[in-house]
CSV table of C-alpha atoms in Angstrom, one decimal:
chain,number,residue,atom,x,y,z
A,1,MET,CA,0.0,0.0,0.0
A,2,PRO,CA,2.8,2.6,0.8
A,3,ARG,CA,4.4,1.8,-2.6
A,4,ARG,CA,1.1,2.4,-4.4
A,5,SER,CA,0.7,5.7,-2.5
A,6,ARG,CA,4.2,6.9,-3.5
A,7,LEU,CA,3.7,6.0,-7.1
A,8,PHE,CA,0.4,7.9,-7.1
A,9,SER,CA,2.1,10.9,-5.7
A,10,LEU,CA,4.9,10.9,-8.2
A,11,SER,CA,2.5,10.4,-11.1
A,12,SER,CA,0.4,13.4,-9.9
A,13,LEU,CA,3.4,15.7,-9.7
A,14,THR,CA,4.7,14.5,-13.1
A,15,ARG,CA,1.3,15.4,-14.5
A,16,ALA,CA,1.4,18.8,-12.9
A,17,TYR,CA,4.9,19.3,-14.4
A,18,GLN,CA,3.5,18.5,-17.8
A,19,ARG,CA,0.5,20.8,-17.4
A,20,ASN,CA,3.0,23.7,-17.2
A,21,LEU,CA,4.6,22.7,-20.4
A,22,LYS,CA,1.3,22.1,-22.2
A,23,ALA,CA,0.1,25.5,-21.1
A,24,PHE,CA,3.1,27.1,-22.7
A,25,ALA,CA,2.7,25.0,-25.9
A,26,ARG,CA,-0.9,26.2,-26.2
A,27,ALA,CA,0.2,29.8,-25.8
A,28,ALA,CA,2.9,29.3,-28.5
A,29,ARG,CA,0.4,27.7,-30.9
A,30,ALA,CA,-2.0,30.6,-30.4
A,31,SER,CA,0.6,33.1,-31.6
A,32,THR,CA,2.5,31.0,-34.1
A,33,ARG,CA,0.6,28.0,-35.5
A,34,PRO,CA,3.0,25.1,-35.9
A,35,VAL,CA,3.5,23.7,-39.4
A,36,ARG,CA,4.9,20.3,-40.2
A,37,ALA,CA,7.8,19.9,-42.5
A,38,LYS,CA,8.1,17.8,-45.6
A,39,ALA,CA,10.6,15.0,-45.7
A,40,ALA,CA,12.7,13.4,-48.3
A,41,SER,CA,13.1,9.7,-47.5
A,42,LYS,CA,16.4,9.4,-49.4
A,43,LEU,CA,18.2,12.7,-49.5
A,44,ARG,CA,21.2,11.2,-51.1
A,45,THR,CA,19.2,10.0,-54.2
A,46,ALA,CA,16.7,12.9,-54.4
A,47,PRO,CA,16.5,14.3,-58.0
A,48,ARG,CA,18.2,17.6,-58.4
A,49,LYS,CA,15.2,19.1,-60.1
A,50,ALA,CA,12.9,18.3,-57.2
A,51,ALA,CA,12.7,21.5,-55.2
A,52,VAL,CA,11.2,19.8,-52.2
A,53,ALA,CA,14.6,18.4,-51.3
A,54,LYS,CA,15.8,21.9,-50.6
A,55,MET,CA,12.6,23.3,-49.1
A,56,PRO,CA,12.9,24.7,-45.6
A,57,SER,CA,11.1,22.9,-42.8
A,58,THR,CA,8.0,24.9,-43.1
A,59,ALA,CA,6.5,22.9,-46.0
A,60,ARG,CA,2.9,21.8,-45.3
A,61,THR,CA,3.1,18.2,-46.3
A,62,PRO,CA,3.3,16.0,-43.1
A,63,ARG,CA,6.5,14.0,-42.7
A,64,PRO,CA,6.6,10.4,-41.6
A,65,ALA,CA,7.4,9.7,-38.0
A,66,GLY,CA,10.9,8.5,-38.8
A,67,LYS,CA,13.9,10.6,-39.2
A,68,PRO,CA,14.5,14.4,-38.7
A,69,VAL,CA,14.6,16.3,-42.0
A,70,PRO,CA,16.3,19.6,-42.3
A,71,SER,CA,19.5,19.7,-44.4
A,72,ARG,CA,20.9,17.5,-47.2
A,73,GLY,CA,23.0,14.7,-45.9
A,74,GLU,CA,22.8,11.1,-44.7
A,75,TRP,CA,21.0,9.7,-41.7
A,76,MET,CA,22.0,6.7,-39.6
A,77,SER,CA,19.4,5.3,-37.2
A,78,GLY,CA,20.0,2.8,-34.5
A,79,VAL,CA,19.3,1.6,-31.0
A,80,ALA,CA,21.7,1.8,-28.1
A,81,PRO,CA,21.2,-0.6,-25.1
A,82,GLY,CA,22.2,0.6,-21.7
A,83,PRO,CA,21.4,0.6,-17.9
A,84,ALA,CA,18.1,2.3,-18.6
A,85,GLY,CA,17.1,0.0,-21.4
A,86,ALA,CA,17.4,0.7,-25.1
A,87,ARG,CA,17.1,4.1,-26.6
A,88,ARG,CA,16.7,4.9,-30.3
A,89,PHE,CA,18.8,7.5,-32.0
A,90,HIS,CA,19.4,9.2,-35.4
A,91,ALA,CA,22.7,10.6,-36.4
A,92,TYR,CA,23.1,13.2,-39.1
A,93,VAL,CA,26.2,13.2,-41.4
A,94,PRO,CA,26.6,16.0,-43.8
A,95,ALA,CA,26.8,15.1,-47.5
A,96,GLY,CA,29.9,15.3,-49.6
A,97,LEU,CA,32.4,15.4,-46.8
A,98,ALA,CA,35.3,13.8,-48.8
A,99,LEU,CA,37.1,12.7,-45.6
A,100,ARG,CA,40.9,12.5,-45.7
A,101,PRO,CA,42.5,9.2,-44.7
A,102,GLY,CA,42.1,8.7,-41.0
A,103,GLU,CA,40.1,11.9,-40.5
A,104,LYS,CA,37.5,11.9,-37.8
A,105,LEU,CA,34.8,14.4,-37.1
A,106,PRO,CA,33.5,16.2,-34.0
A,107,LEU,CA,30.2,15.1,-32.5
A,108,LEU,CA,27.5,17.2,-31.1
A,109,VAL,CA,24.8,15.4,-29.0
A,110,MET,CA,21.4,17.2,-29.1
A,111,LEU,CA,18.8,16.3,-26.5
A,112,HIS,CA,15.2,17.2,-27.0
A,113,GLY,CA,12.8,18.6,-24.5
A,114,CYS,CA,9.5,17.3,-23.2
A,115,GLY,CA,6.8,16.7,-25.8
A,116,GLN,CA,9.5,16.7,-28.5
A,117,THR,CA,11.4,14.1,-30.5
A,118,GLY,CA,14.8,14.1,-32.1
A,119,ARG,CA,13.3,15.3,-35.4
A,120,ASP,CA,11.6,18.2,-33.6
A,121,ILE,CA,14.8,19.5,-32.0
A,122,ALA,CA,16.6,19.1,-35.4
A,123,ALA,CA,13.9,21.1,-37.1
A,124,VAL,CA,13.7,23.8,-34.4
A,125,SER,CA,17.4,24.3,-34.0
A,126,ARG,CA,18.4,23.8,-37.6
A,127,MET,CA,21.7,22.4,-36.3
A,128,ASN,CA,22.1,20.3,-39.4
A,129,ARG,CA,22.8,23.4,-41.5
A,130,LEU,CA,25.7,24.3,-39.2
A,131,ALA,CA,26.9,20.7,-39.3
A,132,ALA,CA,27.0,20.8,-43.1
A,133,ARG,CA,28.8,24.1,-43.1
A,134,HIS,CA,31.4,23.2,-40.4
A,135,ARG,CA,31.8,19.4,-40.8
A,136,PHE,CA,30.5,17.7,-37.7
A,137,VAL,CA,28.1,14.9,-36.9
A,138,VAL,CA,24.9,15.5,-34.9
A,139,LEU,CA,23.4,12.8,-32.7
A,140,TYR,CA,19.7,13.0,-31.8
A,141,PRO,CA,18.8,10.4,-29.1
A,142,GLU,CA,15.1,9.9,-28.4
A,143,GLN,CA,13.4,9.2,-25.1
A,144,GLU,CA,11.0,6.2,-25.0
A,145,ARG,CA,7.4,6.9,-24.0
A,146,MET,CA,7.6,3.7,-21.9
A,147,ALA,CA,10.3,5.5,-19.8
A,148,ASN,CA,8.4,8.8,-19.6
A,149,ALA,CA,4.9,9.2,-21.0
A,150,HIS,CA,5.6,12.7,-22.1
A,151,GLY,CA,8.9,12.1,-23.7
A,152,CYS,CA,10.9,13.9,-21.0
A,153,TRP,CA,14.4,12.8,-20.1
A,154,ASN,CA,14.2,11.7,-16.4
A,155,TRP,CA,16.8,14.2,-15.2
A,156,PHE,CA,15.0,14.5,-11.9
A,157,GLU,CA,14.8,10.8,-11.0
A,158,ARG,CA,18.0,10.7,-9.1
A,159,ARG,CA,16.7,9.1,-5.8
A,160,ASN,CA,15.9,5.9,-7.6
A,161,GLY,CA,18.9,6.0,-10.0
A,162,ARG,CA,16.9,6.4,-13.2
A,163,ALA,CA,18.6,9.7,-14.1
A,164,GLU,CA,22.0,8.2,-13.8
A,165,ALA,CA,20.9,5.2,-15.8
A,166,GLU,CA,19.6,7.3,-18.6
A,167,ALA,CA,22.8,9.4,-18.7
A,168,ALA,CA,24.9,6.2,-19.0
A,169,THR,CA,22.6,4.9,-21.7
A,170,LEU,CA,23.0,8.1,-23.7
A,171,LEU,CA,26.7,7.8,-23.3
A,172,ALA,CA,26.4,4.2,-24.8
A,173,ALA,CA,24.7,5.8,-27.8
A,174,VAL,CA,27.7,8.1,-28.3
A,175,ASP,CA,30.0,5.1,-28.3
A,176,LYS,CA,27.8,3.1,-30.6
A,177,VAL,CA,27.8,6.0,-33.1
A,178,ALA,CA,31.5,6.3,-32.8
A,179,ARG,CA,31.9,2.7,-33.8
A,180,ARG,CA,29.8,3.1,-36.9
A,181,LEU,CA,30.8,6.6,-38.0
A,182,PRO,CA,34.2,8.5,-38.3
A,183,VAL,CA,33.6,10.3,-35.0
A,184,ASP,CA,36.5,11.7,-32.8
A,185,LEU,CA,35.7,10.7,-29.2
A,186,ALA,CA,38.1,13.4,-28.0
A,187,ARG,CA,35.9,16.1,-29.5
A,188,VAL,CA,32.4,15.5,-28.2
A,189,ALA,CA,29.9,18.2,-26.9
A,190,VAL,CA,26.4,17.8,-25.5
A,191,ALA,CA,23.5,20.3,-25.6
A,192,GLY,CA,19.8,20.3,-25.0
A,193,LEU,CA,16.6,22.2,-24.5
A,194,SER,CA,14.6,22.2,-21.3
A,195,ALA,CA,14.5,18.6,-19.9
A,196,GLY,CA,17.2,17.8,-22.5
A,197,ALA,CA,19.3,20.7,-21.2
A,198,SER,CA,18.9,19.4,-17.6
A,199,MET,CA,20.0,15.9,-18.8
A,200,ALA,CA,22.9,17.4,-20.8
A,201,VAL,CA,24.4,19.2,-17.8
A,202,LEU,CA,23.9,16.1,-15.6
A,203,MET,CA,25.8,14.0,-18.1
A,204,ALA,CA,28.6,16.5,-18.2
A,205,ALA,CA,28.8,16.5,-14.4
A,206,LEU,CA,28.8,12.7,-14.2
A,207,TYR,CA,31.2,12.1,-17.1
A,208,PRO,CA,33.3,15.3,-17.4
A,209,HIS,CA,36.1,13.4,-19.1
A,210,ARG,CA,33.9,12.5,-22.0
A,211,PHE,CA,32.8,16.0,-23.1
A,212,CYS,CA,34.8,19.0,-24.3
A,213,ALA,CA,31.8,21.3,-23.8
A,214,VAL,CA,28.2,21.4,-22.7
A,215,ALA,CA,25.4,23.8,-23.5
A,216,MET,CA,22.3,24.2,-21.4
A,217,HIS,CA,19.3,26.0,-23.0
A,218,SER,CA,16.5,26.7,-20.6
A,219,GLY,CA,17.4,23.9,-18.3
A,220,VAL,CA,17.3,23.2,-14.6
A,221,ALA,CA,20.3,23.5,-12.4
A,222,PRO,CA,22.0,20.1,-11.6
A,223,GLY,CA,21.3,18.4,-8.3
A,224,THR,CA,18.2,20.5,-7.5
A,225,ALA,CA,15.8,17.5,-7.8
A,226,GLU,CA,15.8,13.9,-6.7
A,227,SER,CA,12.4,12.9,-7.8
A,228,ALA,CA,9.2,14.0,-9.5
A,229,ALA,CA,8.1,15.4,-6.1
A,230,THR,CA,11.0,17.9,-6.1
A,231,ALA,CA,11.1,18.6,-9.9
A,232,LEU,CA,8.6,21.4,-9.9
A,233,ALA,CA,10.3,23.3,-7.1
A,234,ALA,CA,13.6,22.9,-8.9
A,235,MET,CA,12.1,24.2,-12.2
A,236,HIS,CA,10.9,27.3,-10.3
A,237,GLY,CA,14.4,27.9,-9.0
A,238,ARG,CA,13.5,27.1,-5.4
A,239,ARG,CA,16.0,24.3,-4.8
A,240,GLU,CA,19.7,24.5,-4.0
A,241,ALA,CA,22.0,23.3,-6.8
A,242,HIS,CA,24.9,20.9,-6.2
A,243,LEU,CA,27.0,18.7,-8.4
A,244,PRO,CA,26.4,15.0,-8.3
A,245,ASP,CA,29.1,12.5,-7.4
A,246,PRO,CA,30.5,10.9,-10.6
A,247,PRO,CA,29.9,7.1,-10.8
A,248,ALA,CA,32.6,4.9,-9.3
A,249,VAL,CA,32.3,2.3,-12.0
A,250,ALA,CA,31.1,2.8,-15.6
A,251,ALA,CA,32.8,0.0,-17.5
A,252,ALA,CA,29.7,-0.7,-19.4
A,253,VAL,CA,29.9,2.6,-21.2
A,254,ALA,CA,33.6,3.3,-21.0
A,255,PRO,CA,35.1,4.3,-24.4
A,256,THR,CA,37.7,2.1,-26.1
A,257,ASP,CA,39.6,5.0,-27.6
A,258,ALA,CA,42.9,5.2,-25.8
A,259,THR,CA,43.0,9.0,-26.1
A,260,VAL,CA,40.0,9.4,-23.7
A,261,LEU,CA,40.7,9.4,-19.9
A,262,PRO,CA,39.6,6.3,-18.0
A,263,VAL,CA,36.5,6.7,-15.9
A,264,SER,CA,38.4,6.5,-12.6
A,265,ALA,CA,40.7,9.5,-13.4
A,266,PRO,CA,39.8,12.8,-12.0
A,267,ALA,CA,38.7,15.4,-14.5
A,268,ALA,CA,37.7,19.0,-14.4
A,269,LEU,CA,34.2,19.9,-15.5
A,270,PRO,CA,34.0,20.8,-19.2
A,271,PRO,CA,33.3,24.5,-20.2
A,272,LEU,CA,29.6,25.4,-20.0
A,273,LEU,CA,27.4,27.7,-22.1
A,274,ILE,CA,24.1,28.7,-20.6
A,275,VAL,CA,21.3,30.3,-22.7
A,276,HIS,CA,18.0,31.2,-20.9
A,277,GLY,CA,15.2,33.6,-21.4
A,278,ASP,CA,14.3,36.0,-18.6
A,279,ALA,CA,10.6,35.7,-19.6
A,280,ASP,CA,10.6,31.9,-19.2
A,281,GLY,CA,7.5,30.9,-17.3
A,282,VAL,CA,8.2,27.1,-17.3
A,283,VAL,CA,11.8,26.9,-16.0
A,284,SER,CA,12.8,29.9,-14.0
A,285,VAL,CA,15.8,31.9,-15.2
A,286,ARG,CA,17.2,31.6,-11.7
A,287,ASN,CA,18.4,28.2,-12.7
A,288,ALA,CA,20.7,29.8,-15.2
A,289,ALA,CA,22.5,31.9,-12.6
A,290,ALA,CA,22.6,29.1,-10.1
A,291,THR,CA,24.2,26.7,-12.6
A,292,ALA,CA,26.7,29.3,-13.7
A,293,LEU,CA,27.8,30.0,-10.1
A,294,LEU,CA,28.0,26.3,-9.3
A,295,TRP,CA,30.0,25.4,-12.3
A,296,ALA,CA,32.3,28.4,-12.0
A,297,GLY,CA,32.9,27.7,-8.3
A,298,ALA,CA,34.0,24.1,-9.1
A,299,LEU,CA,36.4,25.4,-11.7
A,300,GLY,CA,37.8,28.3,-9.6
A,301,ALA,CA,36.5,30.9,-12.1
A,302,ARG,CA,35.5,34.5,-11.4
A,303,ALA,CA,32.7,36.5,-13.1
A,304,GLY,CA,33.6,39.4,-15.3
A,305,ALA,CA,31.5,42.5,-16.0
A,306,ILE,CA,28.0,42.0,-17.3
A,307,ARG,CA,27.7,43.2,-20.9
A,308,THR,CA,24.5,43.7,-23.0
A,309,LEU,CA,24.7,42.6,-26.6
A,310,GLN,CA,22.2,42.9,-29.4
A,311,ARG,CA,22.3,42.0,-33.1
A,312,GLY,CA,19.9,43.9,-35.3
A,313,GLN,CA,16.3,43.6,-34.2
A,314,ARG,CA,16.9,40.4,-32.3
A,315,TYR,CA,16.3,40.3,-28.5
A,316,PRO,CA,19.2,41.7,-26.5
A,317,MET,CA,21.1,39.4,-24.1
A,318,ARG,CA,23.0,40.0,-20.9
A,319,VAL,CA,26.4,38.2,-21.1
A,320,THR,CA,28.5,37.2,-18.1
A,321,GLU,CA,31.7,35.3,-18.6
A,322,PHE,CA,33.5,33.4,-15.9
A,323,LYS,CA,37.2,33.0,-16.4
A,324,ALA,CA,39.9,30.8,-14.8
A,325,ARG,CA,43.5,31.4,-15.7
A,326,GLY,CA,42.4,33.7,-18.5
A,327,ARG,CA,40.1,31.2,-20.1
A,328,THR,CA,36.3,31.4,-20.3
A,329,VAL,CA,35.0,28.3,-18.7
A,330,VAL,CA,31.4,29.4,-18.1
A,331,ALA,CA,29.4,31.7,-20.4
A,332,LEU,CA,26.0,32.9,-19.2
A,333,ARG,CA,23.6,34.5,-21.7
A,334,GLU,CA,20.3,35.7,-20.4
A,335,VAL,CA,18.0,36.6,-23.3
A,336,VAL,CA,15.7,39.6,-22.6
A,337,GLY,CA,12.1,38.8,-23.5
A,338,LEU,CA,12.7,35.2,-24.4
A,339,ALA,CA,10.1,32.7,-23.1
A,340,HIS,CA,10.6,28.9,-22.8
A,341,ALA,CA,11.7,28.4,-26.4
A,342,TRP,CA,14.8,27.8,-28.6
A,343,SER,CA,16.4,31.2,-29.2
A,344,GLY,CA,16.6,32.1,-32.8
A,345,GLY,CA,14.9,28.9,-33.9
A,346,ALA,CA,12.8,28.1,-36.9
A,347,ALA,CA,9.6,30.1,-37.3
A,348,GLN,CA,6.1,28.6,-36.8
A,349,LEU,CA,7.3,25.7,-34.7
A,350,PRO,CA,6.5,25.1,-31.0
A,351,TYR,CA,9.2,25.8,-28.4
A,352,SER,CA,10.9,28.1,-30.9
A,353,ASP,CA,11.4,31.9,-31.1
A,354,PRO,CA,13.1,33.2,-34.2
A,355,ALA,CA,13.4,36.7,-32.7
A,356,GLY,CA,16.0,35.6,-30.2
A,357,PRO,CA,19.8,35.4,-30.8
A,358,ASP,CA,20.8,32.3,-32.8
A,359,ALA,CA,21.4,29.8,-30.0
A,360,SER,CA,22.5,27.1,-32.5
A,361,ALA,CA,25.3,29.3,-33.8
A,362,LEU,CA,26.3,30.3,-30.2
A,363,ILE,CA,26.5,26.6,-29.2
A,364,TRP,CA,28.6,25.5,-32.1
A,365,ALA,CA,30.9,28.5,-31.8
A,366,PHE,CA,31.4,27.7,-28.1
A,367,ALA,CA,32.0,24.0,-28.7
A,368,ALA,CA,34.3,24.7,-31.6
A,369,ARG,CA,36.6,26.8,-29.4
A,370,GLN,CA,36.9,24.0,-27.0
A,371,PHE,CA,37.6,21.5,-29.8
A,372,ALA,CA,40.5,23.7,-31.0
A,373,LYS,CA,42.3,23.7,-27.6
């Protein structure tokens, strides 16, 4: 009977969490009606005369529930088994790379938010366009509805170990992609939106030696929730942030690449980019500052002066950089007027605001600087 009562409580709080997200989605649809994109099932063999292969993701023909669409390139789909069970993924490889002998590419892991899929975050962020321009692979893992009915990554389920199990499973997906594609495991970054951002920063805290950079867009500060019962308070910025202890043993997901540090070796946290809107009514912007201070404290970094930057008519943003030994290790960008949406994302899609600064460009530029070091 106590177990049934606990499960009922967790389920109720999870539904309350989702009601907040659904309310935002309804508001977004009221102002910008979402439009589905048209897919090309085989981009590599699409006729050159067919304009649909180059159409932006605002075409009206519904796409099949398979792979993300945006830019020309090749898709590899697969399933990665791990401690949390199996998770599907899609990996985007730009077309026409003409790799040199032995050349390997950087990898960016993109984690979707609640109510999204890998194809949704690909369409909203348009990260594949940057991948085609700058020669990197993008991995889009997908949450299983059996693991979370609303498609959320279980970043908050730390008391029962589900959060850590999912983080390890996502890491297994990275390793599986690296075995099948020319990916450089020494140049991997992870980013996400909302629940995906919360999972991304948790992964980076648990496995700092596996990532060169992490980007958190509208996410919750790490360590602020242990269960669904504490998730809402964490989202509202009413819980204290703290870094999780890294796992003692992770042999099941340890890389085989000799250039990557073993799991037992101490490693500093990877540099962190935070993007958050100050008008976010789903995840409080207080999480952004809390995460920045927590990460900077662990790296011994100090905050510089706050600057306000604006490009054209896009929303302005307040920028604070935290530096250690002359190097920026935490970059906090609070976007003025941005709600719970991908900043600078594709128009007419949920959880996307094209009027904000281009978060995808910011994320790649930040990651690329770390890859070059």
